[in-house]
XYZ file of C-alpha atoms in Angstrom:
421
model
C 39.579 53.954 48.134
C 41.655 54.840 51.166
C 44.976 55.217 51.220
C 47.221 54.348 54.622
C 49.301 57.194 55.616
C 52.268 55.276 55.712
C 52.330 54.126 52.118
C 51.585 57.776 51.092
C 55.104 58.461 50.543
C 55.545 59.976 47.034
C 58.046 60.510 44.679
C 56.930 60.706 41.094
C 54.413 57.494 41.301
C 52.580 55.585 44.234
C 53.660 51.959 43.856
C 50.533 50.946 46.107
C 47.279 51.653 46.981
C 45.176 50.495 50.170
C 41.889 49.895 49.233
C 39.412 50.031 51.551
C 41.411 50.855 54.788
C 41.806 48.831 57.666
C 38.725 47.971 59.457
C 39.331 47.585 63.193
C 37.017 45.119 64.192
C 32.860 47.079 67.924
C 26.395 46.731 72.045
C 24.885 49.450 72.331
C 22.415 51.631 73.783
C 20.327 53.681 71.235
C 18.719 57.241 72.433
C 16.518 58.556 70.040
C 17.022 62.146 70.296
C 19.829 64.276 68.461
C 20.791 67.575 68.306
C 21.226 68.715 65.223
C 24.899 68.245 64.063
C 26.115 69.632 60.970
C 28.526 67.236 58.924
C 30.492 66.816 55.871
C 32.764 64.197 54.155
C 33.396 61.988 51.346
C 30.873 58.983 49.916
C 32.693 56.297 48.118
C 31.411 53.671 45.723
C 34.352 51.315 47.485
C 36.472 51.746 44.598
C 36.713 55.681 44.376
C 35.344 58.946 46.100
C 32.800 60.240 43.719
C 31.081 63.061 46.042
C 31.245 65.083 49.084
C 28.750 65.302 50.565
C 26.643 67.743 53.515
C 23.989 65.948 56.057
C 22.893 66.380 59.716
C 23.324 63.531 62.208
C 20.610 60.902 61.976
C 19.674 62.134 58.806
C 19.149 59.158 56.168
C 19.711 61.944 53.483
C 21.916 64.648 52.128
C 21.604 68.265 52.235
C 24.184 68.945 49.736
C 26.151 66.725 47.677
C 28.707 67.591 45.648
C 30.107 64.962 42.774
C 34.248 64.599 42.558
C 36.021 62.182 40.757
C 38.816 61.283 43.211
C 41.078 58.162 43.112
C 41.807 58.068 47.344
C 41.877 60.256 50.096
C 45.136 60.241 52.469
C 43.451 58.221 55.754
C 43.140 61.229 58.801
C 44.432 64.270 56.421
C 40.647 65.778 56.509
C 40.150 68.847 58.988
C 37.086 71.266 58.603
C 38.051 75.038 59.556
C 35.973 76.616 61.621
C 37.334 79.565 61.435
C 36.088 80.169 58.046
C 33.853 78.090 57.007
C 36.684 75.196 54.844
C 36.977 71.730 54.513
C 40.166 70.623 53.770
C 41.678 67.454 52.708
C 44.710 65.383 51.126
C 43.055 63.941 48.103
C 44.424 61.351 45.051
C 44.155 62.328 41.369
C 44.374 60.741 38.094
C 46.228 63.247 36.286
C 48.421 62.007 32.930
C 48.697 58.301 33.130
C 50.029 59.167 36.704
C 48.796 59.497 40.704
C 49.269 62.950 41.727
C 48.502 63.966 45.452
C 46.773 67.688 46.116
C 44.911 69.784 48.715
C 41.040 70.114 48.697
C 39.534 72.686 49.760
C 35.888 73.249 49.886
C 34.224 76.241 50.986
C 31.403 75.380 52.583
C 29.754 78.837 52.870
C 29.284 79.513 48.776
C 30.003 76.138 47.686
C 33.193 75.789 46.187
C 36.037 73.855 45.321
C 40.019 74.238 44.571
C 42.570 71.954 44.381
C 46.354 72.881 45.194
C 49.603 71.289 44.712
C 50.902 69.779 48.387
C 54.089 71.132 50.209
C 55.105 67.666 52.071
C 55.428 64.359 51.741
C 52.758 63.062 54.679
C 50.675 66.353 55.970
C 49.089 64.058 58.702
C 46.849 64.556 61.628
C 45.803 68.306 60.241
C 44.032 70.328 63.211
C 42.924 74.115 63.056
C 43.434 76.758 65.355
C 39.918 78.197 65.582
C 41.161 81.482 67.027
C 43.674 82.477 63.876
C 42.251 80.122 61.438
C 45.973 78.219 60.844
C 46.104 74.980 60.194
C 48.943 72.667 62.186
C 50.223 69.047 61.084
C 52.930 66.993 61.491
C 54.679 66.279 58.495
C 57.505 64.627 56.863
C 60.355 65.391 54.418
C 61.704 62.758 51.861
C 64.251 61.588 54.080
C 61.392 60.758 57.336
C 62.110 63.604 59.310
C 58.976 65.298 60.993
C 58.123 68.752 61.930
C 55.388 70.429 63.118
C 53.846 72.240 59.685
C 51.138 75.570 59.607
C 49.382 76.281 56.553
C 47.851 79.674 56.113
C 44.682 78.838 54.081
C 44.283 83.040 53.196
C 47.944 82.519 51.326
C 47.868 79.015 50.695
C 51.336 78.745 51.811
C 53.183 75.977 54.507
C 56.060 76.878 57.059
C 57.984 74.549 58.613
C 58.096 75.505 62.540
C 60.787 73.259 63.326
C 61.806 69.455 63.294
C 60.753 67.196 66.241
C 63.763 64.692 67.212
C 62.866 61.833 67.824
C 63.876 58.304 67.684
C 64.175 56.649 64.499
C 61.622 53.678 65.908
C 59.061 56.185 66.873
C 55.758 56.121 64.800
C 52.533 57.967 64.206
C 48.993 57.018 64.577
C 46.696 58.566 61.339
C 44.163 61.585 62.887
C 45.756 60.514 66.661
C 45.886 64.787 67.108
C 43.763 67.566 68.278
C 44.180 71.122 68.991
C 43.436 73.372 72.190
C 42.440 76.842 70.429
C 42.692 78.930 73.750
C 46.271 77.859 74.677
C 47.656 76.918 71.363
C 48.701 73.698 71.807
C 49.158 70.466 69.273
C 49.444 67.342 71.240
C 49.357 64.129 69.182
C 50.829 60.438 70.014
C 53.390 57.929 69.122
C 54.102 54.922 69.298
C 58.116 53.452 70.190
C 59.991 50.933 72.101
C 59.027 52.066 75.784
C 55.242 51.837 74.479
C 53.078 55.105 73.780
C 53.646 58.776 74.611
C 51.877 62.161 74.448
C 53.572 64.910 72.418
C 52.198 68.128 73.869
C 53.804 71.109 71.255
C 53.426 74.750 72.524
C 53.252 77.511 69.746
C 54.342 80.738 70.169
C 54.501 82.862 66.678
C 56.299 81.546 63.987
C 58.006 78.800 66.600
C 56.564 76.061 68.938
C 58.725 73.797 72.368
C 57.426 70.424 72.794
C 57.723 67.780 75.703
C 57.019 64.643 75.414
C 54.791 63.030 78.565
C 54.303 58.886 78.503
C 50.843 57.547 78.788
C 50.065 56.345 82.052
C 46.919 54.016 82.393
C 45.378 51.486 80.778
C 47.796 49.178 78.477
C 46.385 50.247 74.910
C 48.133 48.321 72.236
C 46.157 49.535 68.749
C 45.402 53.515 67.642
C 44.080 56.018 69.676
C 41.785 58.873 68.740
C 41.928 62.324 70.317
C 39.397 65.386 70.269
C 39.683 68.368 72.428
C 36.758 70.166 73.646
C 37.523 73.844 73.983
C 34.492 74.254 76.587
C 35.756 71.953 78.951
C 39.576 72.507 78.249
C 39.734 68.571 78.289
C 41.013 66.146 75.783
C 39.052 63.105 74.941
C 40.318 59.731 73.623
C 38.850 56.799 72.238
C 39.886 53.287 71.118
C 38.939 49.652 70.367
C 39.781 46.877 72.051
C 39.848 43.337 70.248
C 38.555 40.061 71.363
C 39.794 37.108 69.284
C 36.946 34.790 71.101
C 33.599 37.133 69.519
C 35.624 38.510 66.363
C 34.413 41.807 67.760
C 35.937 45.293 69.610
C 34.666 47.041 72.090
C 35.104 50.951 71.670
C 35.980 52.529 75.295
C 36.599 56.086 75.842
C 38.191 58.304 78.334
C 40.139 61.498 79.177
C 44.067 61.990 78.843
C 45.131 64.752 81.186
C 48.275 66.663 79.147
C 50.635 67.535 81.892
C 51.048 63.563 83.687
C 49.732 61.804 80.672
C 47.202 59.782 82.924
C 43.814 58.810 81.259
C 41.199 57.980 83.352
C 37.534 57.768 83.568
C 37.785 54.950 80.895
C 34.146 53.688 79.899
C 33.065 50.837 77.566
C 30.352 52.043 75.426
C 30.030 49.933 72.452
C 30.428 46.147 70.839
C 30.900 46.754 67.229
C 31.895 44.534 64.260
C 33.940 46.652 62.428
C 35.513 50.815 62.943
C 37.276 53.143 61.079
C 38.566 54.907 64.231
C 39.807 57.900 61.445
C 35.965 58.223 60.507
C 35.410 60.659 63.574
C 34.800 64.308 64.374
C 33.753 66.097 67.611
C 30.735 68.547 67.904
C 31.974 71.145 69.656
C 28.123 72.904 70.687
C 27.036 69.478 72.337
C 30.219 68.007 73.261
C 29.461 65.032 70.923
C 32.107 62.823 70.163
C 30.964 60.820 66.255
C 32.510 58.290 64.671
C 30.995 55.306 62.321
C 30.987 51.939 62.981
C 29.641 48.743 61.733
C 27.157 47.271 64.255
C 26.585 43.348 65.336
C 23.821 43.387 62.288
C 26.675 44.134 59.742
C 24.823 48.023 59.285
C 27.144 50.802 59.380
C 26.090 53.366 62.151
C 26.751 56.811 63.008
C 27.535 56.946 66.354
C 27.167 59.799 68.787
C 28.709 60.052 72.358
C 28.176 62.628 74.690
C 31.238 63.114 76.675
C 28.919 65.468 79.296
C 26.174 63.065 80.466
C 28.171 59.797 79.013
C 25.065 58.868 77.216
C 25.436 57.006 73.322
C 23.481 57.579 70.122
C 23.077 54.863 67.700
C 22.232 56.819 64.635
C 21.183 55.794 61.006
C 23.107 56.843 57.796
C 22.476 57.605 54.470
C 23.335 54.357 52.453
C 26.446 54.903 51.167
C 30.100 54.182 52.453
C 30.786 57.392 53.998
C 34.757 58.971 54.767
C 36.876 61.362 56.514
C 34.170 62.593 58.547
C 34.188 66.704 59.651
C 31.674 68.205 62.236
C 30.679 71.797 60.748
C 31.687 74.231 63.917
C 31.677 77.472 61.826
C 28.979 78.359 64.162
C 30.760 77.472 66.987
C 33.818 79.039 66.361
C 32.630 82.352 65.216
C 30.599 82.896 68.622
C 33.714 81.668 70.816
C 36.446 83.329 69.123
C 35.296 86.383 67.250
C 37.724 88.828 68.449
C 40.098 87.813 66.475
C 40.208 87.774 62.697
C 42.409 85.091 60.238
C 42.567 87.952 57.509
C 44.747 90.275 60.398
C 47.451 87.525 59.860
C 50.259 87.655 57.002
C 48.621 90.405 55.214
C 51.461 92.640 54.363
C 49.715 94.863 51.898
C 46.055 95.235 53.525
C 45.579 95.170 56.853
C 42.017 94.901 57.604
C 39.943 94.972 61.325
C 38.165 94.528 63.182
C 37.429 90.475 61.325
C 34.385 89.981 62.630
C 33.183 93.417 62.154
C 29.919 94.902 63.145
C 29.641 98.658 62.643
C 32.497 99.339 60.640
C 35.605 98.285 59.012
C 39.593 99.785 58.978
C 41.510 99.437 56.199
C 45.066 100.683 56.128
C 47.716 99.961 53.078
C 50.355 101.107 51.499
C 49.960 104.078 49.334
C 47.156 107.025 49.266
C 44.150 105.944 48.034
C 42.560 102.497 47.128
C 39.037 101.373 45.750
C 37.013 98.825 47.293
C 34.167 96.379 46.719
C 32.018 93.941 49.289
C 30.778 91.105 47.270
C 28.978 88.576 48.530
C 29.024 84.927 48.862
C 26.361 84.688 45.208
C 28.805 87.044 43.530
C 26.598 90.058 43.775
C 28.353 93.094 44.294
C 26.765 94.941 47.462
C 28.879 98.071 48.115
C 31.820 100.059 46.553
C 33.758 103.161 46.644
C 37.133 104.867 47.073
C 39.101 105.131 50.615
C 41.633 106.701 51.504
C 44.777 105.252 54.303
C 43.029 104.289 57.437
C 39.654 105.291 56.693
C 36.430 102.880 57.517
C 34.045 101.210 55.599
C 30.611 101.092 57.142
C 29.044 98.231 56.861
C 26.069 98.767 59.187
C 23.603 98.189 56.206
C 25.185 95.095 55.591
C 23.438 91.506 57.432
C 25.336 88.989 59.613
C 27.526 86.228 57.716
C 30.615 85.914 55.058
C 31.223 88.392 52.359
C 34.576 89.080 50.066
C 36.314 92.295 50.663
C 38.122 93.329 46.923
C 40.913 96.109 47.458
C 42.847 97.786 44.837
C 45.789 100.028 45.304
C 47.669 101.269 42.245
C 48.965 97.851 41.047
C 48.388 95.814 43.940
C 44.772 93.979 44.456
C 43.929 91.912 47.370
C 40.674 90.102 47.965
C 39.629 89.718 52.040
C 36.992 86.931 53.315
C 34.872 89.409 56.117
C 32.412 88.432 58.765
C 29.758 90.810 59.594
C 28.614 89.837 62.994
C-alpha cells in the first residue's frame, strides 16, 4: 500500500488510504554490464509492506530480507544515510483498532530495526547531509504551514529551522528534493499559479535563507525528480512525459542549474508503460541515476542511467513489487567526507573525535573520570577501561568499520556509533 503525501495529514485517524500509488504511465536500450550497486527498500504483496529488503542492481535475488508487517509507507519519505549506515522511512501501523504513523529506522550495518513516534504532520522529501549526518525535510504543521525540518538521528530529535512563506496556492511534489553535502544546500520544487519554481535553501547552523529561482526551459506539466551528484556538483532531474495517442510516457532527463533555474541538456531515454517516479535513488560511486519502471511487455524493470556517458541499463528485478527505493552510499560517503564526524554534533555530555578515527580517540566530559567500552556491531565487547578528562583511547588494534562507543560518568551514560578508518 502507498499512501499519497497529500492525504497523509493526521489527526487521530486517516480517513483514506491510496492503494497502490499513482502510476505515471514509459524504449529502451539495454547494456548488459552493471556495476555493482548496493540497494534497499520495501517489497509489497500490493496490499501491505511485509519486508525490507537488501539486493544489488540486476540481481534477480535478495541479499538480505527482512519481514515487517506494515500497513503503508508515506510516498517519497524514504532517505538512506550515508553517513552512518540508516535507512529511514515514514511508515503506517496498525496499532489499537487505529492507523498510527512512525519513523523507521534500519541500521543497515548490524541489522536492526526501531520505530519512533513522528514530530510533523508531512516530513516530506527527507535528504541527508552526508558530511554531519542530519537529516533535512520540508514539513508541515496542522494548520499547512511548511518549514524546513533537521532531524538528528544520534538524538532522535526534530528542529524546526524556520517557516518558508509562501503562497497559499503553492504545492509540493513527493521526493522532488536533493541535497548538495559540500555547500549545504536543500533545493526542492513547487508547483503555483506562475507554473514551477526552484527553492534553493542555504543552511548555516541552526538557521537556513532561501530564494526562490523559476524554472526556465522546457514546459513540464507533471512531477519532477531531483538527485544531486556531489562529484560533479550538478543536480539532475528527471520526468515523464505523456502521450494520450500510445497510452505510454517517455522518461527524459536533464540538468537544472541552481542559480538561473535553466535545465538543459534534456535527453529522451525511455518509452515505458507505467513509473513510480518516487521509486528512485542515485548511486553516487557511478553516477547512476535508478528508478523502476514498467516496460512495453508489462515487466517491471530496474532501470539504470548513467548521467556521465548518458548510456541506459535495462535491468531485471527480483519478482516482487518493490518500494521507496535507497542506493546504499555508506561507502561513498565515508571516503568523501570522513573528516568530519555526526557524533561531534549535539553531544553536550561526551564529546568524542576524531569520528572517523584511525590511531586514536579523544574523549572529553564533564567530571573526572569515566569508564568506557568498544562493542562491536555482533555485541561482543572488544575493549574497556577507565579514562580520565581528555585522555585517548587507542584503537590501533582495532579493524576498519562501525563499532559502539559506551561511556559512563558518575550518573550519566552515553553510547557513541565510531568509525575506525
Amino acid at each position: 500500500m502507498y499512501i499519497n503525501q497529500n492525504q497523509f495529514i493526521m489527526k487521530k485517524k486517516i480517513a483514506n488510504l491510496v492503494v497502490l500509488g499513482l502510476f505515471y504511465c514509459i524504449s529502451i536500450q539495454t547494456v548488459a554490464a552493471q556495476d555493482e550497486i548496493k540497494l534497499i527498500g520495501f517489497s509489497s504483496n500490493g496490499q501491505s509492506i511485509d519486508n525490507l529488503v537488501k539486493w544489488n542492481a540486476g540481481s534477480t535475488s535478495f541479499l538480505q530480507t527482512n519481514p515487517v508487517d506494515y500497513v503503508g509507507v508515506l510516498v517519497g519519505s524514504s532517505v538512506y544515510n550515508s553517513k552512518i549506515g540508516e535507512y529511514y522511512s515514514r511508515i503506517l501501523i496498525s496499532e489499537n483498532e487505529d492507523y498510527v504513523s512512525k519513523m523507521l529506522k534500519y541500521q543497515s550495518q548490524n541489522n536492526s530495526f526501531s520505530l519512533t513516534d513522528v514530530t510533523s504532520v508531512y516530513n516530506g522529501s527527507a535528504e541527508v547531509d552526508m558530511q554531519t549526518g542530519m537529516l533535512y525535510s520540508y514539513d508541515g504543521d496542522l494548520d499547512n504551514n511548511i518549514y524546513l525540518n533537521r532531524y538528528n538521528p544520534i538524538t532522535q530529535t526534530s528542529t524546526n529551522l524556520g517557516y518558508y512563506n509562501f503562497n497559499e496556492e503553492v504545492f509540493f511534489f513527493p521526493d522532488s528534493s536533493c541535497y548538495d553535502s559540500d555547500a549545504g544546500i536543500y533545493y526542492f520544487i513547487v508547483q503555483g499559479n506562475n507554473g514551477k519554481k526552484l527553492v534553493k535553501s542555504t543552511i548555516t547552523g541552526d538557521s537556513y535563507t532561501y530564494t526562490i529561482i523559476p524554472l526556465i526551459g522546457d514546459d513540464i506539466t507533471g512531477n519532477i525528480g531531483l538527485e544531486y551528484s556531489n562529484e560533479e556538483n550538478t543536480i539532475h532531474l528527471i520526468y515523464p512525459e505523456y502521450n494520450f495517442e500510445t497510452g505510454t510516457s517517455t522518461m527524459n532527463v536533464g540538468n537544472l542549474n541552481p542559480e538561473t533555474g535553466q535545465i538543459t541538456n534534456v535527453l529522451n531515454i525511455a518509452e515505458i508503460s507505467a513509473l513510480q517516479l518516487f521509486n528512485r535513488t542515485y548511486d553516487q560511486n557511478t553516477e547512476k541515476l535508478l528508478f523502476i519502471g514498467v516496460d512495453l511487455n508489462n515487466e517491471q524493470r530496474l532501470y539504470a542511467y548513467n548521467t556521465l556517458t548518458s548510456t541506459l541499463e535495462n535491468l531485471p528485478l527480483p519478482q516482487t513489487l518493490l518500494l521507496e527505493i535507497e542506493a546504499d552510499n555508506y561507502e561513498y560517503a565515508q571516503a568523501r567526507y570522513n573528516s568530519l564526524g555526526l557524533n561531534n554534533f549535539n553531544q553536550n555530555t561526551f564529546i568524542v573525535s576524531p569520528n572517523p578515527a584511525k590511531d586514536f580517540l579523544n574523549v572529553n566530559f564533564e567530571g573526572q573520570n569515566c569508564t568506557y567500552e568498544i562493542v562491536d556491531i555482533t555485541g561482543k565487547s572488544i575493549q574497556n577501561g577507565t579514562l580520565q578528562n581528555g585522555q585517548q583511547i587507542v584503537v590501533t588494534s582495532l579493524n576498519k568499520g562501525m563499532y559502539f562507543l559506551n561511556l559512563k560518568s558518575d550518573e550519566i551514560t552515553k553510547n557513541i556509533k565510531i568509525f575506525i578508518d
